[in-house]
JSON list of C-alpha atoms in Angstrom, two decimals:
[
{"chain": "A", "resi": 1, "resn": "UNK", "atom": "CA", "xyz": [-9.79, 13.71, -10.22]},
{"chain": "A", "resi": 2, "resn": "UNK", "atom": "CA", "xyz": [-7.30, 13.27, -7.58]},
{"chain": "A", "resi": 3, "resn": "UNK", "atom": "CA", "xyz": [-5.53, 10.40, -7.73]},
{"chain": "A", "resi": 4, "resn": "UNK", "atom": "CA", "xyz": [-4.31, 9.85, -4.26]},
{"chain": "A", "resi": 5, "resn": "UNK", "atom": "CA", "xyz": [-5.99, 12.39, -1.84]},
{"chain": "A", "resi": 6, "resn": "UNK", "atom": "CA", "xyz": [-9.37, 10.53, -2.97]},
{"chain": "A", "resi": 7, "resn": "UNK", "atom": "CA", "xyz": [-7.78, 6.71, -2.55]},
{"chain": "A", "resi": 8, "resn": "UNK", "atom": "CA", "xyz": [-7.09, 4.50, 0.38]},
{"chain": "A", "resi": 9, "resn": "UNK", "atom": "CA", "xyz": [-7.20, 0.98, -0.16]},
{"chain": "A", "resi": 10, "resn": "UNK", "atom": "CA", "xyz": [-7.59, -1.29, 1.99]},
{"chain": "A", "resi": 11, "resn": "UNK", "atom": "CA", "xyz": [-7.92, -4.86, 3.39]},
{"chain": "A", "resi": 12, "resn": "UNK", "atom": "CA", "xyz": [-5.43, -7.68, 4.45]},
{"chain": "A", "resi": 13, "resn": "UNK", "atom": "CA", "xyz": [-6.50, -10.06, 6.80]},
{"chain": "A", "resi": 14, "resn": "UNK", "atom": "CA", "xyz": [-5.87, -9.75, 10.23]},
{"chain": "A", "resi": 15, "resn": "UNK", "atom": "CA", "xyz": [-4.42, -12.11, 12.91]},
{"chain": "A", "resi": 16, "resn": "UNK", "atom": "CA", "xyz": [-5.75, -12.77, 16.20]},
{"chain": "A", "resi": 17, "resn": "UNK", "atom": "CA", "xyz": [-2.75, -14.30, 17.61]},
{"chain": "A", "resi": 18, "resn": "UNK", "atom": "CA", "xyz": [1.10, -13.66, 17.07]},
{"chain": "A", "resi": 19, "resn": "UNK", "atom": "CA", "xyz": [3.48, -15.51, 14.31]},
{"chain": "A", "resi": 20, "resn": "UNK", "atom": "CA", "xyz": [5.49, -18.47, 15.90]},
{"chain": "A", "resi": 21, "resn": "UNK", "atom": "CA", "xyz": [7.67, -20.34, 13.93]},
{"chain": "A", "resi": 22, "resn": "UNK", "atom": "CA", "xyz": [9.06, -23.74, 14.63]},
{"chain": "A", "resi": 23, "resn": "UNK", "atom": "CA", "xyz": [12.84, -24.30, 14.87]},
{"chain": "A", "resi": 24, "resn": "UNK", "atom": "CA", "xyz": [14.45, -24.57, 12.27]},
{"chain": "A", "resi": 25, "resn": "UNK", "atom": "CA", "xyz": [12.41, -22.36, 10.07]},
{"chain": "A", "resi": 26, "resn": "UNK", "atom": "CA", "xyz": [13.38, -21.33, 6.78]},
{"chain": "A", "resi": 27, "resn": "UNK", "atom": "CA", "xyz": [11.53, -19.06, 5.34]},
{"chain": "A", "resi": 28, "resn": "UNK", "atom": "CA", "xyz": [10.83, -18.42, 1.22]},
{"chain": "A", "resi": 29, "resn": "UNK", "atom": "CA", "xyz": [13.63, -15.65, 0.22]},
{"chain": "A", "resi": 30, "resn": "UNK", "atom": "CA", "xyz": [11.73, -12.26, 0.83]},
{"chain": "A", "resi": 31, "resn": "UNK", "atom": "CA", "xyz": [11.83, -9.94, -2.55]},
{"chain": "A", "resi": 32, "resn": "UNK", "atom": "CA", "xyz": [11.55, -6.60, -2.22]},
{"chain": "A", "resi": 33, "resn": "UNK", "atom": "CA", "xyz": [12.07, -5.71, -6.31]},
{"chain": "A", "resi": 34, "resn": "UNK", "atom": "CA", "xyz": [9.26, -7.73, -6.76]},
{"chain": "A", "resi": 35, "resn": "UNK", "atom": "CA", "xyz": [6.63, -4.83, -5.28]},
{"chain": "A", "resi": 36, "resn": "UNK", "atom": "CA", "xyz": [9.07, -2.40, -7.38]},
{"chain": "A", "resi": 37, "resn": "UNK", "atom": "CA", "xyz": [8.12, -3.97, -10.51]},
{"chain": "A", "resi": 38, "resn": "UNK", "atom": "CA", "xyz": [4.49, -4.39, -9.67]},
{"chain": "A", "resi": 39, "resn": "UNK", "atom": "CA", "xyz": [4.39, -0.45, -8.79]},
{"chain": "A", "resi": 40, "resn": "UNK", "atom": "CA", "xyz": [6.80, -0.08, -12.09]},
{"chain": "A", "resi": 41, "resn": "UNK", "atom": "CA", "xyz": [4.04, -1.77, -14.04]},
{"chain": "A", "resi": 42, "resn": "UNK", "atom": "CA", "xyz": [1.08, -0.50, -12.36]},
{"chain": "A", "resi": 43, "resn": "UNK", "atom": "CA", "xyz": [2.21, 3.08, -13.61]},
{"chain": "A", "resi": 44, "resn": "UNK", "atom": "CA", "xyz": [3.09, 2.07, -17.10]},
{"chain": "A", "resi": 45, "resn": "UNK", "atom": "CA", "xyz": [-0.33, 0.53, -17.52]},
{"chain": "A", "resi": 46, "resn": "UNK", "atom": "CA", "xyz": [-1.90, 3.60, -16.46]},
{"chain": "A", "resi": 47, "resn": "UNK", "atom": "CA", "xyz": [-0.24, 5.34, -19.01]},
{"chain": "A", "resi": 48, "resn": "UNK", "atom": "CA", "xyz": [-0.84, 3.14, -21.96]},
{"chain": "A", "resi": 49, "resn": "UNK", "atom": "CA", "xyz": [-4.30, 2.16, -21.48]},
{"chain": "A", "resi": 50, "resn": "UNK", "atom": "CA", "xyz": [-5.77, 5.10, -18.77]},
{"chain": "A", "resi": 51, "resn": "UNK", "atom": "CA", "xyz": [-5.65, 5.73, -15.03]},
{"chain": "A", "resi": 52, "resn": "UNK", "atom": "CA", "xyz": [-8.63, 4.12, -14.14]},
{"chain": "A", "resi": 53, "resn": "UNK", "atom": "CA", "xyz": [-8.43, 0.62, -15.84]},
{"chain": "A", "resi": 54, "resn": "UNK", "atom": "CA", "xyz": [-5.05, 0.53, -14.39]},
{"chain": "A", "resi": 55, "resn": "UNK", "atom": "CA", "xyz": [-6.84, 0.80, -11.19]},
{"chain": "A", "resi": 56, "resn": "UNK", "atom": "CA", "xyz": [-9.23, -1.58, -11.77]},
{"chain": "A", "resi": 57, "resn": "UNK", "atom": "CA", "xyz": [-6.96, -4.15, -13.16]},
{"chain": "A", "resi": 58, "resn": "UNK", "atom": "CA", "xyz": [-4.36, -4.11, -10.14]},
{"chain": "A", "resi": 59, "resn": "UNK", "atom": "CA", "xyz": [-6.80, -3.83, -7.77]},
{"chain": "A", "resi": 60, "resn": "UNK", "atom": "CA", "xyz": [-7.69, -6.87, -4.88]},
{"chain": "A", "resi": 61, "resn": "UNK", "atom": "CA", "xyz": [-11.38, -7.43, -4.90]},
{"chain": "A", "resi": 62, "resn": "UNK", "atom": "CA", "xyz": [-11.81, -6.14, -1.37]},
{"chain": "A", "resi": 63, "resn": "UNK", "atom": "CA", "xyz": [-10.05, -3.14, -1.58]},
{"chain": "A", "resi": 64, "resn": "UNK", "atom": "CA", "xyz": [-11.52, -0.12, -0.33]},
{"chain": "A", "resi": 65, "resn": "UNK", "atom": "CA", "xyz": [-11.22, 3.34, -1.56]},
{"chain": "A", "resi": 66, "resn": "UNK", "atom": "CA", "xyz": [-11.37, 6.63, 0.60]},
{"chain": "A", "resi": 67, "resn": "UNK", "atom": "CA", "xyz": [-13.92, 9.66, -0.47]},
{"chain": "A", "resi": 68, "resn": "UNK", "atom": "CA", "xyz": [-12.88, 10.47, 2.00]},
{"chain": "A", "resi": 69, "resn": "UNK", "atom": "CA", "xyz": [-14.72, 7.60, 3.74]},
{"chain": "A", "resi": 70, "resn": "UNK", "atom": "CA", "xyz": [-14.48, 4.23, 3.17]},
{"chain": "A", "resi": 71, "resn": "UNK", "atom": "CA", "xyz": [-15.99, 3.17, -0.21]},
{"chain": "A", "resi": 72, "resn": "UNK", "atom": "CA", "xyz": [-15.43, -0.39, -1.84]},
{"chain": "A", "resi": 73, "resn": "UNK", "atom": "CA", "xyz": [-12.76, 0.52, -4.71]},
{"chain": "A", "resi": 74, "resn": "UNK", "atom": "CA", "xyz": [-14.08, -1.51, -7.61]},
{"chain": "A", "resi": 75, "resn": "UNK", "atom": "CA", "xyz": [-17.42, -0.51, -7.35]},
{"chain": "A", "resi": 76, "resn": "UNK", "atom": "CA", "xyz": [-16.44, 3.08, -7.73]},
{"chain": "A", "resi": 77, "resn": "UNK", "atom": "CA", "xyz": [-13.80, 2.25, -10.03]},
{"chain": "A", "resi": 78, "resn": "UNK", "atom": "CA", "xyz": [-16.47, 0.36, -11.98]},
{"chain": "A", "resi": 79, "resn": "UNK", "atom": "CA", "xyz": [-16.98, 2.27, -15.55]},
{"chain": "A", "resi": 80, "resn": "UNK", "atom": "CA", "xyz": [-14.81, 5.07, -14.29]},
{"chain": "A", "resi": 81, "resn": "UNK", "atom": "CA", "xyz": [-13.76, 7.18, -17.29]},
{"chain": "A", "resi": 82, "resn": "UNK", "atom": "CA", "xyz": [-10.13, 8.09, -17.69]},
{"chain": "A", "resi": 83, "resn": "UNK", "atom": "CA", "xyz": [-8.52, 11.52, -17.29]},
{"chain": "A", "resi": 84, "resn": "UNK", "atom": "CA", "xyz": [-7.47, 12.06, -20.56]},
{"chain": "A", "resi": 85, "resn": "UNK", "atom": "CA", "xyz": [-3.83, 12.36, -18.73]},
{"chain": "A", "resi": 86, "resn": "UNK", "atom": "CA", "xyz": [-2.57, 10.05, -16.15]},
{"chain": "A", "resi": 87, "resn": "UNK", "atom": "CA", "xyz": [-0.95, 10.66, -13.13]},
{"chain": "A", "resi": 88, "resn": "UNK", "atom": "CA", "xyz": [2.74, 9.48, -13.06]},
{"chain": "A", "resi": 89, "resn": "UNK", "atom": "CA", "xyz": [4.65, 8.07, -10.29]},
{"chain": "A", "resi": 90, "resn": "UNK", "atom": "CA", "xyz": [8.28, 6.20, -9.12]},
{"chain": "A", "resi": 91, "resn": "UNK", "atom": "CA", "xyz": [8.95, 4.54, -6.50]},
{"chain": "A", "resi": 92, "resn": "UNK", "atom": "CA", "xyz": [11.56, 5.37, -4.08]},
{"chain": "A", "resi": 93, "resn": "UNK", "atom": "CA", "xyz": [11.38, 2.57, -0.92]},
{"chain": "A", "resi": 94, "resn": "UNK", "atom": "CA", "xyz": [10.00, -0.65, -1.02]},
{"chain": "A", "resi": 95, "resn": "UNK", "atom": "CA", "xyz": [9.48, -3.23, 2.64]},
{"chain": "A", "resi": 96, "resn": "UNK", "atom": "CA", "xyz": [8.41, -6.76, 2.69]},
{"chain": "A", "resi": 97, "resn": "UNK", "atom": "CA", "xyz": [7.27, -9.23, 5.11]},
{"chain": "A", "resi": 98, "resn": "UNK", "atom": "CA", "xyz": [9.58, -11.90, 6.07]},
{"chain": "A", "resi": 99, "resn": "UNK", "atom": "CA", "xyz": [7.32, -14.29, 4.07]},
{"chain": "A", "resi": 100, "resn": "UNK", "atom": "CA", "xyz": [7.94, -12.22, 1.12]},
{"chain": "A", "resi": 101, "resn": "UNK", "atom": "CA", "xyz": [3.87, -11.94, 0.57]},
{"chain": "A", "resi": 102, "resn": "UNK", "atom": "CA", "xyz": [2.66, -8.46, 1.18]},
{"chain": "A", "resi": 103, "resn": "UNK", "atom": "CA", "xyz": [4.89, -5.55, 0.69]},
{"chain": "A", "resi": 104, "resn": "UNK", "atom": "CA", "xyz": [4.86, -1.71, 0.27]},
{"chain": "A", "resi": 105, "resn": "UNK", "atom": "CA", "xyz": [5.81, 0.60, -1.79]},
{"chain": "A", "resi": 106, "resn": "UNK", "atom": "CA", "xyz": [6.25, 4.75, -1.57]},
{"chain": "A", "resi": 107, "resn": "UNK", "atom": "CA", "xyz": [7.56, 7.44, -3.63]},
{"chain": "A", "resi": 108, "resn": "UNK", "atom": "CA", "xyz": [6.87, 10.58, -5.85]},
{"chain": "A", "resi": 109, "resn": "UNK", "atom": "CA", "xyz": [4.17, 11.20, -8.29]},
{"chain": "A", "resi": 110, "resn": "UNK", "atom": "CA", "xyz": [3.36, 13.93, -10.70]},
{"chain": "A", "resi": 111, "resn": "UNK", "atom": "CA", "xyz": [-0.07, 15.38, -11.65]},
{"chain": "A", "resi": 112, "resn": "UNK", "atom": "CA", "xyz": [-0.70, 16.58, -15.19]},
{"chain": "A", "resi": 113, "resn": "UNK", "atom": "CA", "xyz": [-1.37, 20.34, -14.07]},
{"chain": "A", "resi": 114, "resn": "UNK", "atom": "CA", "xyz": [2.38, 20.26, -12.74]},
{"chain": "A", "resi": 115, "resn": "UNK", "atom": "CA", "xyz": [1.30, 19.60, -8.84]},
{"chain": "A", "resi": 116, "resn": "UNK", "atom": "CA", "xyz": [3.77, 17.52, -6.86]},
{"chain": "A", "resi": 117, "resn": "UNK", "atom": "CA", "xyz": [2.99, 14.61, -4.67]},
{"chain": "A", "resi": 118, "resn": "UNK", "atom": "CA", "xyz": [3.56, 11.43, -2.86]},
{"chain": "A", "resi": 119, "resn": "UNK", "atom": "CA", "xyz": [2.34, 8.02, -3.12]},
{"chain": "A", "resi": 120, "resn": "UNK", "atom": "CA", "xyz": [2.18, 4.96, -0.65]},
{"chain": "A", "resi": 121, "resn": "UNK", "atom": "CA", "xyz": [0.94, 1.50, -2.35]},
{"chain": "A", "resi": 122, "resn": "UNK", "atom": "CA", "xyz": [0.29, -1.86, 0.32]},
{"chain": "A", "resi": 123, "resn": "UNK", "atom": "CA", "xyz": [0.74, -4.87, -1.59]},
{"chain": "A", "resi": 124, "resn": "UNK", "atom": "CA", "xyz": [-0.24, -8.15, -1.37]},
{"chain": "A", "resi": 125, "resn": "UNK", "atom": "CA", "xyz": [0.42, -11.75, -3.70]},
{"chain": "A", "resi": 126, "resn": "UNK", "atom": "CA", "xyz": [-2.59, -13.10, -4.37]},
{"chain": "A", "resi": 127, "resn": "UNK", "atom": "CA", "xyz": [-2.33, -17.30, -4.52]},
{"chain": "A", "resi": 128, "resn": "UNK", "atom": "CA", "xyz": [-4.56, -20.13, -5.06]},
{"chain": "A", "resi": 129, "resn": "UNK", "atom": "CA", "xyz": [-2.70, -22.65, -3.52]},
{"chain": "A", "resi": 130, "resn": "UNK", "atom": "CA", "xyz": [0.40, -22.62, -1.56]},
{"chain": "A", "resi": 131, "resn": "UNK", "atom": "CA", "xyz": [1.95, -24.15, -5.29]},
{"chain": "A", "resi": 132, "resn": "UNK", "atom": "CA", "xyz": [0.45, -21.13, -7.48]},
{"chain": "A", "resi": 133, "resn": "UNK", "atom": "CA", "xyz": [2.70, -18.28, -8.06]},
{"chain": "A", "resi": 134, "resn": "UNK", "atom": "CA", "xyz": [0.46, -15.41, -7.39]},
{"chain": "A", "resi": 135, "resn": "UNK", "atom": "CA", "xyz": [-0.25, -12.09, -9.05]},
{"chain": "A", "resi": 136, "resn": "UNK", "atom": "CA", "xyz": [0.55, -8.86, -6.83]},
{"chain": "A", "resi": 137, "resn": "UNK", "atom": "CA", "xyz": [-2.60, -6.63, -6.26]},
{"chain": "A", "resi": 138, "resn": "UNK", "atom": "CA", "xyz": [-2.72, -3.43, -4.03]},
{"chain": "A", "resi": 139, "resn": "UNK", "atom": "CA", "xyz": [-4.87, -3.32, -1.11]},
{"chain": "A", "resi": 140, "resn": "UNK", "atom": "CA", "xyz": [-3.60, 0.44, -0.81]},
{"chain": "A", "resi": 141, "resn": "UNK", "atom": "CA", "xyz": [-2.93, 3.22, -2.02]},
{"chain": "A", "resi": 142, "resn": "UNK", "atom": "CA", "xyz": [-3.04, 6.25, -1.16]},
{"chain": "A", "resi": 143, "resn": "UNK", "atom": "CA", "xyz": [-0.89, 9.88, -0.63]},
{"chain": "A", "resi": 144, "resn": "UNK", "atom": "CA", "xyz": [-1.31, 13.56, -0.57]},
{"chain": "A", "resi": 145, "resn": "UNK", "atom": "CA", "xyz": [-0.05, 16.91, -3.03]},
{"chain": "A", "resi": 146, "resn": "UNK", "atom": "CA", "xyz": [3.43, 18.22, -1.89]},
{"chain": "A", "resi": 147, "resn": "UNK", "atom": "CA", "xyz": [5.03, 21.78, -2.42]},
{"chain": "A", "resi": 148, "resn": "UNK", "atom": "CA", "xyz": [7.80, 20.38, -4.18]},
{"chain": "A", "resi": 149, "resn": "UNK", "atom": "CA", "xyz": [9.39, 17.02, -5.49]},
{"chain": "A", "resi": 150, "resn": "UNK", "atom": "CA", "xyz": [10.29, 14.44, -4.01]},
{"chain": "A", "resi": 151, "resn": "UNK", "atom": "CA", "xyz": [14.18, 14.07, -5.58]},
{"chain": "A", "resi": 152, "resn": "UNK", "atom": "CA", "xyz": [14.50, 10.26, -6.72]},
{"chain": "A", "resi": 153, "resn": "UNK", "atom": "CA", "xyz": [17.33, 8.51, -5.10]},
{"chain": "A", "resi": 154, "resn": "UNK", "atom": "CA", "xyz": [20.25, 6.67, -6.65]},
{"chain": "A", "resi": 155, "resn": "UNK", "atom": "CA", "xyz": [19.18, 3.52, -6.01]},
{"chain": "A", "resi": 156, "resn": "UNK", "atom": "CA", "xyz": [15.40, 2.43, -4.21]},
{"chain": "A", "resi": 157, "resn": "UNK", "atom": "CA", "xyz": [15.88, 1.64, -0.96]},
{"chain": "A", "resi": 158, "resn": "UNK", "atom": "CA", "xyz": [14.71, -1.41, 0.65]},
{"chain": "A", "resi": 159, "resn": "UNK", "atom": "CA", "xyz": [13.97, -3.40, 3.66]},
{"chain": "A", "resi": 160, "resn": "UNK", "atom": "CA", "xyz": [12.59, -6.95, 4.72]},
{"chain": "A", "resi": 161, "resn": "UNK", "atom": "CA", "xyz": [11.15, -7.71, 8.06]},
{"chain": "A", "resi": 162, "resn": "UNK", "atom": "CA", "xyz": [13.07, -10.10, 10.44]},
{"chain": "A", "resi": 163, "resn": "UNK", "atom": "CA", "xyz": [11.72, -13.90, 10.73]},
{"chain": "A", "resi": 164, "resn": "UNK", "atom": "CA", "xyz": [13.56, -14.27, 14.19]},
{"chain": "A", "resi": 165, "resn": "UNK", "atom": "CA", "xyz": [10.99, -14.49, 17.29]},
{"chain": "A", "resi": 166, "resn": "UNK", "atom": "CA", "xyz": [7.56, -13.99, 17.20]},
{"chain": "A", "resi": 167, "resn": "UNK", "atom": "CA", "xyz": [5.65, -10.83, 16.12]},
{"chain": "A", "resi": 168, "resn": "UNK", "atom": "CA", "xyz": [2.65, -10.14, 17.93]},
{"chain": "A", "resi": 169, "resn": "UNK", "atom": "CA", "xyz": [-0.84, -8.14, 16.55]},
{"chain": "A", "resi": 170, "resn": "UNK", "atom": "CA", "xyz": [-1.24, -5.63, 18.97]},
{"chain": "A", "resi": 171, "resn": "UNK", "atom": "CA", "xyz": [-4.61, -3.91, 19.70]},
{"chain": "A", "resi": 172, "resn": "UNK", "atom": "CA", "xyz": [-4.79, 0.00, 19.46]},
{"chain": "A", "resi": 173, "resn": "UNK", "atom": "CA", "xyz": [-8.50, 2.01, 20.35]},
{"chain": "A", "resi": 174, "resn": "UNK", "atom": "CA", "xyz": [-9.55, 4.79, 17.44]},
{"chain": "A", "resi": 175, "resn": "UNK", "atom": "CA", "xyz": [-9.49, 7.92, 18.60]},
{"chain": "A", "resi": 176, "resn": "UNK", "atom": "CA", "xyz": [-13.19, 9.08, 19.46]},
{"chain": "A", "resi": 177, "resn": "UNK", "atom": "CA", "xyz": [-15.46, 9.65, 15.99]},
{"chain": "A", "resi": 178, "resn": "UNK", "atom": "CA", "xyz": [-12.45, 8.46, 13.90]},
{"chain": "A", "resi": 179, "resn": "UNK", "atom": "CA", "xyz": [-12.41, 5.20, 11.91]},
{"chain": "A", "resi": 180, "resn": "UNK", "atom": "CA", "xyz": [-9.92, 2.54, 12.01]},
{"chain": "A", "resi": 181, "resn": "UNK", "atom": "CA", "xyz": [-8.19, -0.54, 10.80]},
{"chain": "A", "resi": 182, "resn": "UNK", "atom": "CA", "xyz": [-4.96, -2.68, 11.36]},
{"chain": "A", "resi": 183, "resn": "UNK", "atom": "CA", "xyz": [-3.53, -4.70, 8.48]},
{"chain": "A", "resi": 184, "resn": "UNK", "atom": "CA", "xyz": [-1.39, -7.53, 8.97]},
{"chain": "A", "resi": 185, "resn": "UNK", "atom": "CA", "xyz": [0.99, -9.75, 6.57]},
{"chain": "A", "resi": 186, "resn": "UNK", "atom": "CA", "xyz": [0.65, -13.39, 7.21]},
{"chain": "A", "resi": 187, "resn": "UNK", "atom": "CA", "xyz": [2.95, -14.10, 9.36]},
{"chain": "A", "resi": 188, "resn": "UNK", "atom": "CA", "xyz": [2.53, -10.64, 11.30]},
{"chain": "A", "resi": 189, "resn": "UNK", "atom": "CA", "xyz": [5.91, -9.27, 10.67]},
{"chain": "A", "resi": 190, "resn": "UNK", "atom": "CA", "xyz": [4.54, -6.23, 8.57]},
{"chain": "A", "resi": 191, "resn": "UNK", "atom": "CA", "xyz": [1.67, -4.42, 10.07]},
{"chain": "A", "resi": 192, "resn": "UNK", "atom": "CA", "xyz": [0.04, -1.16, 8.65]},
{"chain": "A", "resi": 193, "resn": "UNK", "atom": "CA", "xyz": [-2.67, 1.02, 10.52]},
{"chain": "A", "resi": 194, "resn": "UNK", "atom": "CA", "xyz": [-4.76, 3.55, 8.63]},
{"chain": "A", "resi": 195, "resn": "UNK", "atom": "CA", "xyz": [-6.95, 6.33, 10.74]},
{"chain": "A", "resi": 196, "resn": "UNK", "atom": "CA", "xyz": [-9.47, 8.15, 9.09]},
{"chain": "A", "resi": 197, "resn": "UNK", "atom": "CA", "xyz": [-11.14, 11.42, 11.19]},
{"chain": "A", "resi": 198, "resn": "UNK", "atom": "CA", "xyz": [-14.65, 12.63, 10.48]},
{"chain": "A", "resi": 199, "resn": "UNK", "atom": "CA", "xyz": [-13.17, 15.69, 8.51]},
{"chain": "A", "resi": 200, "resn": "UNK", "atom": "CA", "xyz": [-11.56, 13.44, 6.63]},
{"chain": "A", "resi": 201, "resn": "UNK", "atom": "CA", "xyz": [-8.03, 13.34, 8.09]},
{"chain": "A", "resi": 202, "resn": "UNK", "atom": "CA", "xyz": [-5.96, 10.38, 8.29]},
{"chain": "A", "resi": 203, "resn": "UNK", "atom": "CA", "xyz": [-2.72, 8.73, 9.02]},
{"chain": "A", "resi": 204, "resn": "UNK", "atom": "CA", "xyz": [-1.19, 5.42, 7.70]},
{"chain": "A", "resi": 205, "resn": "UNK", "atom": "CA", "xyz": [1.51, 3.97, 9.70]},
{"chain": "A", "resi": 206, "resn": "UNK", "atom": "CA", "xyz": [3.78, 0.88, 8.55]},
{"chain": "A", "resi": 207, "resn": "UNK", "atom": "CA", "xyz": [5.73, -1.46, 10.92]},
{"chain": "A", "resi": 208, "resn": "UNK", "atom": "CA", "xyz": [8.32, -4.13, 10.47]},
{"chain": "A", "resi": 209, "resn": "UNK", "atom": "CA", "xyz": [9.30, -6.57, 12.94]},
{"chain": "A", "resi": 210, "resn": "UNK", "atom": "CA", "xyz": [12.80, -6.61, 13.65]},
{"chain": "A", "resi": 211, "resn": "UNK", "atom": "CA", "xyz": [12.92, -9.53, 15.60]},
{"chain": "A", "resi": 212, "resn": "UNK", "atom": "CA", "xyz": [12.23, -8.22, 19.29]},
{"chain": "A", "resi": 213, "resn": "UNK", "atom": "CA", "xyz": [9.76, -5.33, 18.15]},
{"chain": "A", "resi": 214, "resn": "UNK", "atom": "CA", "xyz": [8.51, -3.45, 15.60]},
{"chain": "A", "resi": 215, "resn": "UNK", "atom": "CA", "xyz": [10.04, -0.35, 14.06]},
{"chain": "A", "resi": 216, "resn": "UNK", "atom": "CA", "xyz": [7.81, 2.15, 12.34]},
{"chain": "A", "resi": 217, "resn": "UNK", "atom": "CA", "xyz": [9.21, 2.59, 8.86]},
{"chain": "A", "resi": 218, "resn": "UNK", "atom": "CA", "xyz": [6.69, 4.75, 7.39]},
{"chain": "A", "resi": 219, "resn": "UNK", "atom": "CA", "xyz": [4.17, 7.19, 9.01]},
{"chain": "A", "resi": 220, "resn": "UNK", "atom": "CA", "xyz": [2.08, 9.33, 5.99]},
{"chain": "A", "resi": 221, "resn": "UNK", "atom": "CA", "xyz": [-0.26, 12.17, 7.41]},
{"chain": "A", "resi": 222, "resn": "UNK", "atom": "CA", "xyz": [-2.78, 13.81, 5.24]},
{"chain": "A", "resi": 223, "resn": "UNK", "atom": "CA", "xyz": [-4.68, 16.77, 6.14]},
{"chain": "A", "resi": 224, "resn": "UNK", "atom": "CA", "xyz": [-8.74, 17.27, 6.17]},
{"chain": "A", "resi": 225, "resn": "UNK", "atom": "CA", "xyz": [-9.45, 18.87, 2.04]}
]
């Protein structure tokens, strides 16, 4: 079973209205090696105890899986037997809200059978209260098989969205037949939009505010199987 040309995960909650902050702000320290370590973990779990239940035991309840149309990822998930060899990935870029509470993560992965891919993984920390530390859970993940390798880097890069101004959620039709949905951070200054075409075709784009706009910082297309 593929593991990321069958996945897309979805859901953060959306928005209506943009992210003001009141003067003086000061936001909570963003950390972008803390979605490193969660993606770190997420693979070393799926290769001690099976790529499925590490699935299942990162996963937000309302994430949503991709076959290749939207399907509610712990119900398929549910009693899903393990390949008897995982998929391994690394990753290679991590970006963060300003708020420092949804991230995302993208890099290589490797398929027992020797096929070469990539991987993109949406984050988001998962609190009770405001007080309560949170757990990290992916809302998303998905990628596609590549002809070759994506070479690691020396050292993951990273970025954190601005907290200056205000970042606004802006509204963008489907394209006819296709289905869509924009995810926001909290505070807006991370946005992702995934498009999924009737063939089964779809983009994911990721934007960071950078304090007058938004910069695209990661734009994944994968073709109809």
């Amino acid at each position: 079973m593929k593991r990321f040309a069958v996945i897309l995960l979805v859901s953060l909650s959306a928005c209506a209205g943009g992210a003001s902050r009141p003067e003086g702000f000061q936001p909570k320290l963003a950390n972008p090696s803390a979605i490193i370590a969660a993606e770190i973990a997420f693979n070393r779990l799926a290769q001690e105890k099976g790529q499925w239940t590490a699935f299942r035991e990162t996963a937000a309840k309302e994430a949503v899986m991709f076959l290749p149309q939207p399907t509610l990822a712990q119900d398929w998930l549910k009693g899903k037997a393990n390949p008897p060899v995982s998929v391994k990935w690394q990753p290679h870029k991590a970006f963060m809200s300003c708020d420092g509470k949804t991230g995302v993560t993208t890099g290589a992965a490797q398929w027992p059978n020797g096929r070469n891919g990539y991987f993109t993984t949406i984050w988001q920390l998962m609190q009770r209260n405001p007080q309560d530390a949170g757990e990290w859970q992916w809302v998303l993940d998905h990628g596609d098989f590549i002809e070759s390798g994506r070479p690691a880097p020396e050292m993951i890069e990273t970025r954190v969205a601005s907290c200056k101004g205000r970042a606004p959620a802006e509204l963008v039709a489907p394209p006819e037949g296709a289905k869509m949905k924009a995810g926001y951070s909290r505070d807006q200054s991370l946005s992702y939009t995934w498009v999924v075409l009737p063939d089964g075709a779809r983009t994911l784009e990721v934007k960071l505010w950078n304090g007058t706009g938004s910069d695209t910082v990661l734009l994944d297309k994968v073709a109809a199987e």
